[in-house]
Amino acid sequence: MDLLIPDKVHDESRQGEALLLEPVVGKNNGRKLYIESYGCAMNFSDSEIVASILADSGFETTSDFNNADVVFINTCSIRENAEVRVRNRLKEFAGAKSKNPGMVVGVLGCMAERLKAKFLEEEKLVDVVVGPDAYRDLPNLIEQVDGGQRAVNVLLSREETYADISPVRLNSNGINAFVSIMRGCDNMCSFCVVPFTRGRERSRDAVSIVAECTDLFNQGYREVTLLGQNVDSYKWSGQLADSSEQLAVGDEVKIVNFANLLEMVALVNPDLRVRFSTSHPKDITDEVLYTIAKYDNICNYIHLPVQSGNSRVLELMNRTYDRDWYINRIDAIRRIIPECAISTDMITGFCTETDEEHNDSVSMMDYVKYDFAYMFKYSERPGTLAAKRYADDIPEVVKQARLAEIVAKQQQYSFYRMQARLGRVEKVLIEGFSKKSNNDYCGRSDQNAMVIFPVTEGYKPGQYANVLVERTTSATLIGRIV
Ligand code: SAH
Ligand code: SF4
Ligand code: F3S
């Protein structure tokens, strides 16, 4: 196997959420692969699976698409503007392809599923379209394109979890890694395309998850984030014993739920931090909360998207909980894990939302005082339940004004949460130099706040440091190692 020398990653090509591929080790077939990812962590994690599958068939990777033989864009469909960005990027790739006609351009991920016909027939920008469950087929599909055909595989699977594939870590700092624990989603929130783009929910083999986390720890990684669209509905059954014990007759088949899985991963090593995303308010159990409280290395941070603070809107959204239920879950978190940071996702201007109903979202923010929030204007997605059933009737200016209001409110609460940490000592996992200066390190606190502090002798990235917080902004804690 040849060890490939890393190319430089060019800053100007880091567009928004795009992630560029670092060269990896592989049996060389003389061809270069470039991959760029958009959307959620799940997509970034999938790109690492794609890189692994193609490294096995000999693709070397590059961070410059102009000299790539295969250019992949791993796409997101969640809101209209996500799709617009991808289309613009594809036009840039088409420009490169016109200079290099042998270049294979492919669309992967969630847009592939939604727009396969459009990509292949109308736009002619794309040679290959591959959905999130068909990545094992990529080497064959590339061969088809080499043979002069266009190639498509957007079949969704009920079983595929890529459990046996050891992801190639892309753009990695060697400290934090994503670990996929499930795929798809069965929830059918009325605004959401994910059940259509990623298919049915399925949980990955718990033994393979623990093995991957153990392997990461042994390679020097110190933080794993377990990924799924609804991690609280994780459920897998099988034998937990190692292979020699599995031969024993009558070995017990165990059911592993999310709380059990969290515990299994926490036990890999006390120095391995465990995070997870996303929790669903309808499914997060007290058992999960007690497990978080029990283990120091399971981070005190929960992303619990509310979407709306109003029960009628939540019902239209098909979230299957109401305002009181959500508040009950928040209260349980505060009771069982008093130090827990909480973040959320919020949508403004969903179909028929009135000013009073919007005010319920605002008052939810006052109640929880979230540490952090991702906030969006409702964007109607073709094919979803909401698109079929309800008119997208809130004017753009109203959606925008409501969004501006909650963004301003969140800014206040983020600052408030940061201020509450002043004078406290945070345990920080050092991730590297801060963006602004090589004299400072950055890393995250247990509660997921970004912490900046001067480089101090004896401390390196990948180690933990106790940092006294002396100043804050609304997004960062600033201090020094004590
Ligand atoms: N599985 C996660 C969400 C994944 S999508 C969960 O259930 O919480 C990430 C976020 O995008 C959602 O939480 C929602 O706030 C937002 N989102 C999804 N569809 C949207 C749409 N059509 N318009 C605006 N925001 C949307
Ligand atoms: Fe979409 Fe709802 Fe599934 Fe989240 S839980 S991915 S919002 S359908
Ligand atoms: Fe986007 Fe697909 Fe994730 S639609 S948010 S990349 S699951």
Short mmCIF file of C-alpha atoms and ligand atoms in Angstrom, two decimals:
data_model
loop_
_atom_site.label_atom_id
_atom_site.label_comp_id
_atom_site.label_asym_id
_atom_site.label_seq_id
_atom_site.Cartn_x
_atom_site.Cartn_y
_atom_site.Cartn_z
CA MET A 1 0.00 0.00 0.00
CA ASP A 2 1.29 3.44 -0.89
CA LEU A 3 1.11 6.24 1.61
CA LEU A 4 -0.22 9.26 -0.20
CA ILE A 5 1.13 12.70 0.57
CA PRO A 6 -1.60 15.10 1.67
CA ASP A 7 -2.38 17.93 -0.73
CA LYS A 8 -3.11 21.30 0.75
CA VAL A 9 -6.75 22.01 1.41
CA HIS A 10 -7.48 25.35 -0.21
CA ASP A 11 -9.44 27.71 1.95
CA GLU A 12 -11.33 29.33 -0.92
CA SER A 13 -12.81 25.97 -1.83
CA ARG A 14 -14.23 25.50 1.66
CA GLN A 15 -17.70 26.66 0.78
CA GLY A 16 -20.03 26.90 3.72
CA GLU A 17 -20.78 23.44 4.96
CA ALA A 18 -18.65 21.79 2.32
CA LEU A 19 -16.09 19.34 3.60
CA LEU A 20 -13.06 18.49 1.55
CA LEU A 21 -11.41 15.17 1.45
CA GLU A 22 -7.91 14.62 2.74
CA PRO A 23 -5.88 12.11 0.80
CA VAL A 24 -5.97 8.63 2.25
CA VAL A 25 -4.08 5.38 2.10
CA GLY A 26 -5.16 2.90 -0.59
CA LYS A 27 -4.11 0.48 -3.36
CA ASN A 28 -3.69 2.93 -6.19
CA ASN A 29 -5.69 2.59 -9.43
CA GLY A 30 -4.22 5.86 -10.70
CA ARG A 31 -7.51 7.74 -10.41
CA LYS A 32 -8.34 10.59 -8.10
CA LEU A 33 -11.54 11.14 -6.13
CA TYR A 34 -12.86 14.44 -4.81
CA ILE A 35 -15.88 14.55 -2.48
CA GLU A 36 -17.74 17.46 -0.93
CA SER A 37 -20.50 17.16 1.69
CA TYR A 38 -23.52 19.28 2.55
CA GLY A 39 -26.25 18.95 5.15
CA CYS A 40 -26.23 17.16 8.48
CA ALA A 41 -23.54 15.18 10.29
CA MET A 42 -25.08 12.01 8.89
CA ASN A 43 -24.05 13.08 5.38
CA PHE A 44 -20.51 13.91 6.50
CA SER A 45 -20.34 10.52 8.15
CA ASP A 46 -21.63 8.85 4.95
CA SER A 47 -18.89 10.56 2.91
CA GLU A 48 -16.40 8.74 5.15
CA ILE A 49 -18.09 5.46 4.24
CA VAL A 50 -17.96 6.37 0.54
CA ALA A 51 -14.26 7.22 0.86
CA SER A 52 -13.66 3.84 2.49
CA ILE A 53 -15.54 1.92 -0.24
CA LEU A 54 -13.64 3.72 -3.00
CA ALA A 55 -10.27 3.50 -1.25
CA ASP A 56 -10.81 -0.27 -1.35
CA SER A 57 -11.10 -0.13 -5.11
CA GLY A 58 -7.96 1.93 -5.39
CA PHE A 59 -9.02 5.55 -5.58
CA GLU A 60 -6.54 8.11 -4.40
CA THR A 61 -8.17 11.27 -3.09
CA THR A 62 -7.59 14.91 -3.86
CA SER A 63 -8.70 18.21 -2.39
CA ASP A 64 -8.75 19.95 -5.81
CA PHE A 65 -11.70 19.02 -7.99
CA ASN A 66 -10.01 20.36 -11.11
CA ASN A 67 -7.57 17.49 -11.16
CA ALA A 68 -10.03 14.80 -10.00
CA ASP A 69 -11.21 11.90 -12.17
CA VAL A 70 -14.32 11.39 -10.05
CA VAL A 71 -16.10 14.33 -8.41
CA PHE A 72 -18.86 13.58 -5.90
CA ILE A 73 -21.17 15.97 -4.14
CA ASN A 74 -23.01 14.51 -1.14
CA THR A 75 -26.21 16.53 -1.09
CA CYS A 76 -28.92 17.74 1.28
CA SER A 77 -32.62 18.37 0.53
CA ILE A 78 -33.78 19.63 3.90
CA ARG A 79 -34.64 23.18 2.78
CA GLU A 80 -34.89 24.73 -0.64
CA ASN A 81 -31.78 26.88 -0.22
CA ALA A 82 -29.71 23.76 0.54
CA GLU A 83 -30.66 22.44 -2.90
CA VAL A 84 -29.97 25.77 -4.59
CA ARG A 85 -26.42 25.77 -3.25
CA VAL A 86 -25.78 22.29 -4.57
CA ARG A 87 -27.09 23.19 -8.02
CA ASN A 88 -24.75 26.17 -8.20
CA ARG A 89 -21.85 24.00 -7.18
CA LEU A 90 -22.73 21.44 -9.86
CA LYS A 91 -22.47 24.15 -12.49
CA GLU A 92 -18.91 24.80 -11.33
CA PHE A 93 -18.14 21.10 -11.63
CA ALA A 94 -19.67 21.11 -15.13
CA GLY A 95 -17.17 23.84 -16.03
CA ALA A 96 -14.29 21.63 -14.90
CA LYS A 97 -15.77 18.68 -16.78
CA SER A 98 -15.91 20.63 -20.03
CA LYS A 99 -12.10 20.94 -19.82
CA ASN A 100 -11.71 17.29 -18.83
CA PRO A 101 -14.43 15.25 -20.58
CA GLY A 102 -13.31 12.00 -18.89
CA MET A 103 -14.28 13.41 -15.49
CA VAL A 104 -17.11 11.52 -13.76
CA VAL A 105 -19.49 13.80 -11.84
CA GLY A 106 -21.80 12.21 -9.31
CA VAL A 107 -24.62 13.29 -7.01
CA LEU A 108 -24.86 11.34 -3.75
CA GLY A 109 -27.12 11.61 -0.74
CA CYS A 110 -30.52 13.10 -0.13
CA MET A 111 -31.03 15.07 -3.36
CA ALA A 112 -30.08 11.99 -5.37
CA GLU A 113 -33.05 10.23 -3.92
CA ARG A 114 -35.39 13.11 -4.63
CA LEU A 115 -34.23 14.34 -8.01
CA LYS A 116 -32.63 11.47 -9.88
CA ALA A 117 -34.61 11.89 -13.12
CA LYS A 118 -34.12 15.60 -13.13
CA PHE A 119 -30.36 15.35 -12.72
CA LEU A 120 -29.90 12.78 -15.44
CA GLU A 121 -32.37 13.89 -18.05
CA GLU A 122 -32.98 17.58 -17.82
CA GLU A 123 -29.72 18.95 -16.61
CA LYS A 124 -27.09 16.66 -18.12
CA LEU A 125 -24.64 17.88 -15.55
CA VAL A 126 -24.34 14.54 -13.87
CA ASP A 127 -23.11 11.06 -14.87
CA VAL A 128 -24.04 9.11 -11.78
CA VAL A 129 -26.74 9.44 -9.13
CA VAL A 130 -26.50 7.35 -5.96
CA GLY A 131 -28.81 7.33 -2.95
CA PRO A 132 -27.69 6.93 0.68
CA ASP A 133 -28.28 3.17 0.85
CA ALA A 134 -26.48 2.26 -2.39
CA TYR A 135 -22.88 3.28 -1.72
CA ARG A 136 -21.57 -0.28 -1.86
CA ASP A 137 -22.54 -0.22 -5.54
CA LEU A 138 -20.32 2.81 -6.31
CA PRO A 139 -17.39 0.90 -7.85
CA ASN A 140 -19.80 -0.85 -10.29
CA LEU A 141 -21.61 2.36 -11.09
CA ILE A 142 -18.35 4.15 -11.88
CA GLU A 143 -17.45 1.26 -14.18
CA GLN A 144 -20.77 1.68 -15.99
CA VAL A 145 -20.03 5.35 -16.54
CA ASP A 146 -16.54 4.46 -17.80
CA GLY A 147 -18.33 2.20 -20.31
CA GLY A 148 -20.19 5.21 -21.68
CA GLN A 149 -23.48 4.89 -19.77
CA ARG A 150 -25.13 7.00 -17.14
CA ALA A 151 -25.61 5.13 -13.89
CA VAL A 152 -28.23 5.32 -11.15
CA ASN A 153 -28.89 3.45 -7.94
CA VAL A 154 -31.27 5.11 -5.53
CA LEU A 155 -32.76 1.96 -4.02
CA LEU A 156 -33.48 2.36 -0.35
CA SER A 157 -32.86 -0.56 1.93
CA ARG A 158 -34.47 -1.82 5.11
CA GLU A 159 -31.24 -3.43 6.30
CA GLU A 160 -28.19 -1.50 5.11
CA THR A 161 -26.23 0.07 8.00
CA TYR A 162 -22.69 -0.23 6.57
CA ALA A 163 -21.88 -1.83 9.93
CA ASP A 164 -18.82 -3.68 8.62
CA ILE A 165 -17.28 -0.69 6.84
CA SER A 166 -14.52 1.06 8.64
CA PRO A 167 -14.93 4.73 7.66
CA VAL A 168 -11.98 6.69 6.32
CA ARG A 169 -11.86 9.76 8.59
CA LEU A 170 -11.99 12.86 6.41
CA ASN A 171 -10.63 16.29 7.35
CA SER A 172 -10.04 14.73 10.72
CA ASN A 173 -8.22 16.31 13.64
CA GLY A 174 -7.69 12.78 14.99
CA ILE A 175 -9.64 13.70 18.13
CA ASN A 176 -13.40 13.87 17.35
CA ALA A 177 -15.24 11.36 15.17
CA PHE A 178 -18.82 10.74 14.09
CA VAL A 179 -20.14 7.20 14.52
CA SER A 180 -23.39 6.32 12.77
CA ILE A 181 -25.62 4.18 14.98
CA MET A 182 -28.76 4.11 12.86
CA ARG A 183 -30.08 5.18 9.46
CA GLY A 184 -33.36 6.50 8.08
CA CYS A 185 -36.34 7.79 10.01
CA ASP A 186 -39.85 6.45 10.66
CA ASN A 187 -41.33 9.60 12.12
CA MET A 188 -42.98 11.41 9.23
CA CYS A 189 -42.88 14.91 10.67
CA SER A 190 -45.07 16.66 8.12
CA PHE A 191 -42.47 19.26 7.07
CA CYS A 192 -39.58 16.85 6.61
CA VAL A 193 -38.07 15.11 3.55
CA VAL A 194 -35.74 12.82 5.49
CA PRO A 195 -38.07 9.78 5.62
CA PHE A 196 -38.32 10.02 1.83
CA THR A 197 -34.64 10.59 1.14
CA ARG A 198 -33.25 8.12 3.66
CA GLY A 199 -35.96 5.54 4.02
CA ARG A 200 -36.98 3.40 6.96
CA GLU A 201 -35.30 3.55 10.33
CA ARG A 202 -32.86 0.76 11.17
CA SER A 203 -30.35 0.35 13.98
CA ARG A 204 -26.78 -0.75 13.51
CA ASP A 205 -25.27 -3.77 15.25
CA ALA A 206 -24.24 -2.62 18.76
CA VAL A 207 -21.17 -4.84 18.75
CA SER A 208 -19.85 -3.12 15.61
CA ILE A 209 -20.52 0.31 17.16
CA VAL A 210 -18.55 -0.52 20.30
CA ALA A 211 -15.77 -2.04 18.19
CA GLU A 212 -15.55 1.13 16.08
CA CYS A 213 -15.42 3.34 19.19
CA THR A 214 -12.75 1.13 20.77
CA ASP A 215 -10.72 1.28 17.60
CA LEU A 216 -11.05 5.08 17.49
CA PHE A 217 -9.89 5.35 21.09
CA ASN A 218 -6.88 3.15 20.37
CA GLN A 219 -6.00 5.41 17.42
CA GLY A 220 -5.95 8.41 19.78
CA TYR A 221 -9.48 9.76 19.28
CA ARG A 222 -10.98 11.17 22.47
CA GLU A 223 -14.56 12.02 21.49
CA VAL A 224 -17.26 10.17 19.56
CA THR A 225 -20.63 11.57 18.52
CA LEU A 226 -23.22 8.85 18.02
CA LEU A 227 -25.45 9.80 15.09
CA GLY A 228 -29.03 9.08 14.13
CA GLN A 229 -32.13 11.10 13.21
CA ASN A 230 -33.82 9.85 16.37
CA VAL A 231 -31.22 8.18 18.59
CA ASP A 232 -33.72 7.50 21.37
CA SER A 233 -35.47 4.91 19.23
CA TYR A 234 -32.23 2.95 18.78
CA LYS A 235 -33.00 -0.75 19.21
CA TRP A 236 -30.91 -3.75 18.31
CA SER A 237 -31.01 -7.33 19.44
CA GLY A 238 -28.21 -9.84 19.24
CA GLN A 239 -25.42 -11.51 21.10
CA LEU A 240 -23.03 -9.27 22.95
CA ALA A 241 -20.48 -11.96 23.77
CA ASP A 242 -17.28 -12.12 21.75
CA SER A 243 -17.07 -14.66 18.93
CA SER A 244 -15.58 -17.50 21.00
CA GLU A 245 -18.36 -17.26 23.56
CA GLN A 246 -20.97 -16.99 20.82
CA LEU A 247 -20.21 -20.62 19.98
CA ALA A 248 -21.61 -21.67 23.34
CA VAL A 249 -25.03 -23.25 22.95
CA GLY A 250 -27.93 -21.23 24.35
CA ASP A 251 -26.12 -17.92 24.35
CA GLU A 252 -28.50 -15.19 25.35
CA VAL A 253 -29.82 -12.72 22.80
CA LYS A 254 -29.95 -9.27 24.39
CA ILE A 255 -32.03 -6.29 23.43
CA VAL A 256 -29.97 -3.11 23.41
CA ASN A 257 -31.81 0.21 23.69
CA PHE A 258 -30.21 3.66 23.46
CA ALA A 259 -29.51 3.90 27.19
CA ASN A 260 -27.76 0.50 27.07
CA LEU A 261 -25.76 1.53 24.01
CA LEU A 262 -24.66 4.79 25.63
CA GLU A 263 -23.44 2.83 28.63
CA MET A 264 -21.58 0.33 26.46
CA VAL A 265 -19.79 3.14 24.60
CA ALA A 266 -19.08 5.05 27.84
CA LEU A 267 -17.39 1.92 29.20
CA VAL A 268 -14.95 1.78 26.27
CA ASN A 269 -12.72 4.13 28.27
CA PRO A 270 -13.36 6.87 30.83
CA ASP A 271 -11.16 9.19 28.70
CA LEU A 272 -13.40 8.79 25.65
CA ARG A 273 -16.06 11.50 25.61
CA VAL A 274 -19.44 10.43 24.30
CA ARG A 275 -21.89 12.79 22.57
CA PHE A 276 -25.00 11.97 20.57
CA SER A 277 -27.48 13.60 18.20
CA THR A 278 -30.42 13.90 17.63
CA SER A 279 -32.75 13.19 20.53
CA HIS A 280 -36.49 13.23 19.90
CA PRO A 281 -38.71 14.70 22.63
CA LYS A 282 -41.29 11.95 22.23
CA ASP A 283 -38.74 9.17 22.81
CA ILE A 284 -36.10 10.48 25.23
CA THR A 285 -36.50 8.42 28.41
CA ASP A 286 -35.52 8.97 32.03
CA GLU A 287 -33.37 5.84 31.65
CA VAL A 288 -31.26 7.70 29.06
CA LEU A 289 -31.03 10.73 31.38
CA TYR A 290 -29.94 8.59 34.34
CA THR A 291 -27.29 6.95 32.14
CA ILE A 292 -25.94 10.37 31.15
CA ALA A 293 -25.89 11.38 34.83
CA LYS A 294 -24.12 8.16 35.84
CA TYR A 295 -21.10 8.44 33.53
CA ASP A 296 -18.74 11.43 33.67
CA ASN A 297 -17.62 10.82 30.11
CA ILE A 298 -21.14 11.06 28.62
CA CYS A 299 -21.33 14.79 27.95
CA ASN A 300 -23.93 16.90 29.71
CA TYR A 301 -25.42 18.24 26.52
CA ILE A 302 -28.69 17.33 24.82
CA HIS A 303 -29.95 18.60 21.48
CA LEU A 304 -33.72 18.34 21.84
CA PRO A 305 -35.43 20.00 18.87
CA VAL A 306 -38.81 21.48 19.77
CA GLN A 307 -39.71 22.93 16.31
CA SER A 308 -42.62 24.94 17.79
CA GLY A 309 -43.82 25.90 21.26
CA ASN A 310 -47.48 25.62 20.31
CA SER A 311 -49.46 22.39 20.65
CA ARG A 312 -51.72 22.96 17.64
CA VAL A 313 -48.74 23.65 15.38
CA LEU A 314 -46.89 20.64 16.82
CA GLU A 315 -49.88 18.50 15.91
CA LEU A 316 -49.91 19.83 12.34
CA MET A 317 -46.19 19.10 12.22
CA ASN A 318 -46.98 15.54 13.31
CA ARG A 319 -44.33 15.71 16.01
CA THR A 320 -46.54 13.50 18.27
CA TYR A 321 -45.86 15.48 21.46
CA ASP A 322 -47.40 18.70 22.72
CA ARG A 323 -46.07 21.71 24.63
CA ASP A 324 -46.70 20.14 28.05
CA TRP A 325 -44.94 16.91 27.12
CA TYR A 326 -41.89 18.85 25.90
CA ILE A 327 -41.80 20.92 29.09
CA ASN A 328 -42.04 17.72 31.11
CA ARG A 329 -38.94 16.38 29.30
CA ILE A 330 -37.05 19.64 29.92
CA ASP A 331 -37.98 19.48 33.61
CA ALA A 332 -36.78 15.86 33.76
CA ILE A 333 -33.43 16.86 32.25
CA ARG A 334 -33.05 19.69 34.78
CA ARG A 335 -33.95 17.36 37.64
CA ILE A 336 -31.77 14.38 36.66
CA ILE A 337 -28.82 16.25 35.08
CA PRO A 338 -28.84 19.72 36.66
CA GLU A 339 -25.72 20.85 34.77
CA CYS A 340 -27.02 19.77 31.35
CA ALA A 341 -26.84 22.19 28.43
CA ILE A 342 -29.81 22.04 26.07
CA SER A 343 -30.10 23.17 22.47
CA THR A 344 -32.97 23.10 20.01
CA ASP A 345 -34.20 23.48 16.44
CA MET A 346 -37.07 25.86 15.76
CA ILE A 347 -39.12 26.50 12.62
CA THR A 348 -40.93 29.82 12.09
CA GLY A 349 -43.91 30.40 9.82
CA PHE A 350 -45.13 26.83 9.51
CA CYS A 351 -48.48 26.53 7.67
CA THR A 352 -51.29 28.52 9.39
CA GLU A 353 -49.10 29.57 12.36
CA THR A 354 -50.68 32.68 13.96
CA ASP A 355 -48.88 35.46 15.82
CA GLU A 356 -50.13 34.03 19.14
CA GLU A 357 -48.85 30.58 18.23
CA HIS A 358 -45.50 32.05 17.28
CA ASN A 359 -45.47 33.75 20.71
CA ASP A 360 -45.69 30.27 22.24
CA SER A 361 -42.38 29.45 20.53
CA VAL A 362 -40.92 32.64 21.98
CA SER A 363 -42.21 31.80 25.45
CA MET A 364 -40.75 28.29 25.14
CA MET A 365 -37.38 29.93 24.60
CA ASP A 366 -37.98 32.02 27.74
CA TYR A 367 -38.86 28.86 29.66
CA VAL A 368 -35.90 26.72 28.59
CA LYS A 369 -33.30 29.46 28.01
CA TYR A 370 -31.52 27.27 25.49
CA ASP A 371 -27.75 27.27 25.38
CA PHE A 372 -27.91 27.18 21.61
CA ALA A 373 -30.50 27.00 18.82
CA TYR A 374 -30.68 26.31 15.09
CA MET A 375 -33.53 28.39 13.71
CA PHE A 376 -35.17 28.17 10.29
CA LYS A 377 -37.98 29.65 8.22
CA TYR A 378 -40.36 26.97 7.07
CA SER A 379 -39.46 25.81 3.56
CA GLU A 380 -42.07 23.67 1.84
CA ARG A 381 -40.61 20.44 0.48
CA PRO A 382 -42.38 18.69 -2.40
CA GLY A 383 -43.86 15.32 -1.51
CA THR A 384 -44.01 15.87 2.26
CA LEU A 385 -47.26 15.54 4.22
CA ALA A 386 -47.37 19.29 4.83
CA ALA A 387 -46.94 20.04 1.11
CA LYS A 388 -49.85 17.71 0.33
CA ARG A 389 -52.17 18.78 3.12
CA TYR A 390 -51.56 22.40 4.08
CA ALA A 391 -51.06 25.66 2.23
CA ASP A 392 -47.68 27.32 2.75
CA ASP A 393 -49.64 30.44 3.64
CA ILE A 394 -47.40 32.53 5.88
CA PRO A 395 -45.91 35.40 3.85
CA GLU A 396 -42.14 35.41 3.51
CA VAL A 397 -41.86 38.76 5.35
CA VAL A 398 -43.76 37.34 8.32
CA LYS A 399 -41.64 34.18 8.41
CA GLN A 400 -38.55 36.38 8.27
CA ALA A 401 -39.75 38.75 11.02
CA ARG A 402 -40.59 35.82 13.31
CA LEU A 403 -37.22 34.27 12.60
CA ALA A 404 -35.42 37.55 13.37
CA GLU A 405 -37.29 37.77 16.66
CA ILE A 406 -36.28 34.31 17.86
CA VAL A 407 -32.71 34.73 16.62
CA ALA A 408 -32.39 37.93 18.68
CA LYS A 409 -33.93 36.21 21.68
CA GLN A 410 -31.58 33.24 21.37
CA GLN A 411 -28.59 35.56 21.22
CA GLN A 412 -29.59 36.91 24.65
CA TYR A 413 -29.97 33.43 26.13
CA SER A 414 -26.73 32.12 24.62
CA PHE A 415 -24.96 35.07 26.25
CA TYR A 416 -26.79 34.45 29.52
CA ARG A 417 -25.71 30.78 29.53
CA MET A 418 -22.13 31.71 28.74
CA GLN A 419 -22.09 34.36 31.51
CA ALA A 420 -23.24 31.72 33.99
CA ARG A 421 -19.92 29.90 33.41
CA LEU A 422 -17.77 32.92 34.41
CA GLY A 423 -15.38 32.10 37.22
CA ARG A 424 -15.94 28.36 36.79
CA VAL A 425 -13.42 25.72 35.83
CA GLU A 426 -14.37 23.75 32.70
CA LYS A 427 -12.89 20.42 31.66
CA VAL A 428 -11.94 21.00 28.03
CA LEU A 429 -10.84 18.48 25.42
CA ILE A 430 -8.16 20.38 23.46
CA GLU A 431 -8.94 20.13 19.73
CA GLY A 432 -6.19 22.31 18.25
CA PHE A 433 -5.21 25.92 17.69
CA SER A 434 -7.97 28.53 17.72
CA LYS A 435 -9.07 29.84 14.32
CA LYS A 436 -7.65 33.26 15.02
CA SER A 437 -4.27 32.56 16.58
CA ASN A 438 -1.65 29.86 16.98
CA ASN A 439 -0.98 31.26 20.45
CA ASP A 440 -4.37 29.96 21.59
CA TYR A 441 -5.89 26.51 21.86
CA CYS A 442 -9.57 25.77 21.36
CA GLY A 443 -11.71 22.92 22.56
CA ARG A 444 -15.16 22.13 23.89
CA SER A 445 -16.43 22.01 27.41
CA ASP A 446 -18.52 19.08 28.64
CA GLN A 447 -21.60 21.27 27.89
CA ASN A 448 -20.38 21.74 24.31
CA ALA A 449 -19.33 25.40 24.66
CA MET A 450 -16.31 26.48 22.60
CA VAL A 451 -13.47 27.46 24.95
CA ILE A 452 -10.38 29.49 23.95
CA PHE A 453 -7.26 29.70 26.12
CA PRO A 454 -3.52 30.38 25.69
CA VAL A 455 -1.30 27.52 24.58
CA THR A 456 0.34 26.23 27.75
CA GLU A 457 3.47 24.12 28.07
CA GLY A 458 2.79 20.46 28.74
CA TYR A 459 -0.63 20.46 27.02
CA LYS A 460 -1.33 19.08 23.55
CA PRO A 461 -4.42 18.58 21.35
CA GLY A 462 -6.19 15.38 22.38
CA GLN A 463 -5.55 16.03 26.09
CA TYR A 464 -7.96 17.35 28.68
CA ALA A 465 -7.30 20.67 30.43
CA ASN A 466 -9.03 22.47 33.29
CA VAL A 467 -9.74 25.99 32.12
CA LEU A 468 -10.82 28.86 34.37
CA VAL A 469 -13.37 31.00 32.49
CA GLU A 470 -12.47 34.69 32.72
CA ARG A 471 -14.46 36.27 29.85
CA THR A 472 -17.19 35.29 27.42
CA THR A 473 -18.87 36.28 24.17
CA SER A 474 -22.30 34.89 23.23
CA ALA A 475 -20.56 31.99 21.50
CA THR A 476 -17.26 31.41 23.29
CA LEU A 477 -15.74 31.05 26.75
CA ILE A 478 -12.29 32.60 27.17
CA GLY A 479 -9.90 31.71 29.99
CA ARG A 480 -6.66 30.02 31.04
CA ILE A 481 -5.49 26.61 32.15
CA VAL A 482 -5.33 26.25 35.94
N1 SAH B 1 -34.15 14.32 13.11
C1 SAH B 1 -34.02 15.62 13.62
C2 SAH B 1 -34.02 16.72 12.58
C3 SAH B 1 -33.29 16.57 11.31
S1 SAH B 1 -33.51 17.90 10.18
C4 SAH B 1 -35.20 15.90 14.56
O1 SAH B 1 -36.22 15.27 14.47
O2 SAH B 1 -35.10 16.82 15.32
C5 SAH B 1 -32.81 19.26 11.07
C6 SAH B 1 -33.75 20.40 11.29
O3 SAH B 1 -34.09 21.02 10.07
C7 SAH B 1 -35.10 20.04 11.89
O4 SAH B 1 -35.02 19.83 13.26
C8 SAH B 1 -35.94 21.21 11.52
O5 SAH B 1 -35.87 22.22 12.50
C9 SAH B 1 -35.30 21.71 10.24
N2 SAH B 1 -36.17 21.42 9.10
C10 SAH B 1 -36.50 20.22 8.61
N3 SAH B 1 -37.35 20.34 7.56
C11 SAH B 1 -37.54 21.67 7.40
C12 SAH B 1 -38.32 22.45 6.49
N4 SAH B 1 -39.07 21.88 5.57
N5 SAH B 1 -38.28 23.80 6.61
C13 SAH B 1 -37.53 24.40 7.56
N6 SAH B 1 -36.78 23.70 8.44
C14 SAH B 1 -36.78 22.36 8.37
FE1 SF4 B 2 -37.41 14.58 9.94
FE2 SF4 B 2 -38.98 14.25 12.02
FE3 SF4 B 2 -37.42 12.26 11.23
FE4 SF4 B 2 -36.36 14.40 12.37
S1 SF4 B 2 -37.73 12.95 13.34
S2 SF4 B 2 -35.65 13.36 10.52
S3 SF4 B 2 -37.64 16.04 11.63
S4 SF4 B 2 -39.13 13.13 10.09
FE1 F3S B 3 -30.09 17.04 4.68
FE2 F3S B 3 -30.40 14.50 4.28
FE3 F3S B 3 -29.28 15.33 6.50
S1 F3S B 3 -31.84 16.05 3.76
S2 F3S B 3 -30.22 17.30 6.85
S3 F3S B 3 -28.47 15.57 4.49
S4 F3S B 3 -30.61 13.58 6.29
#
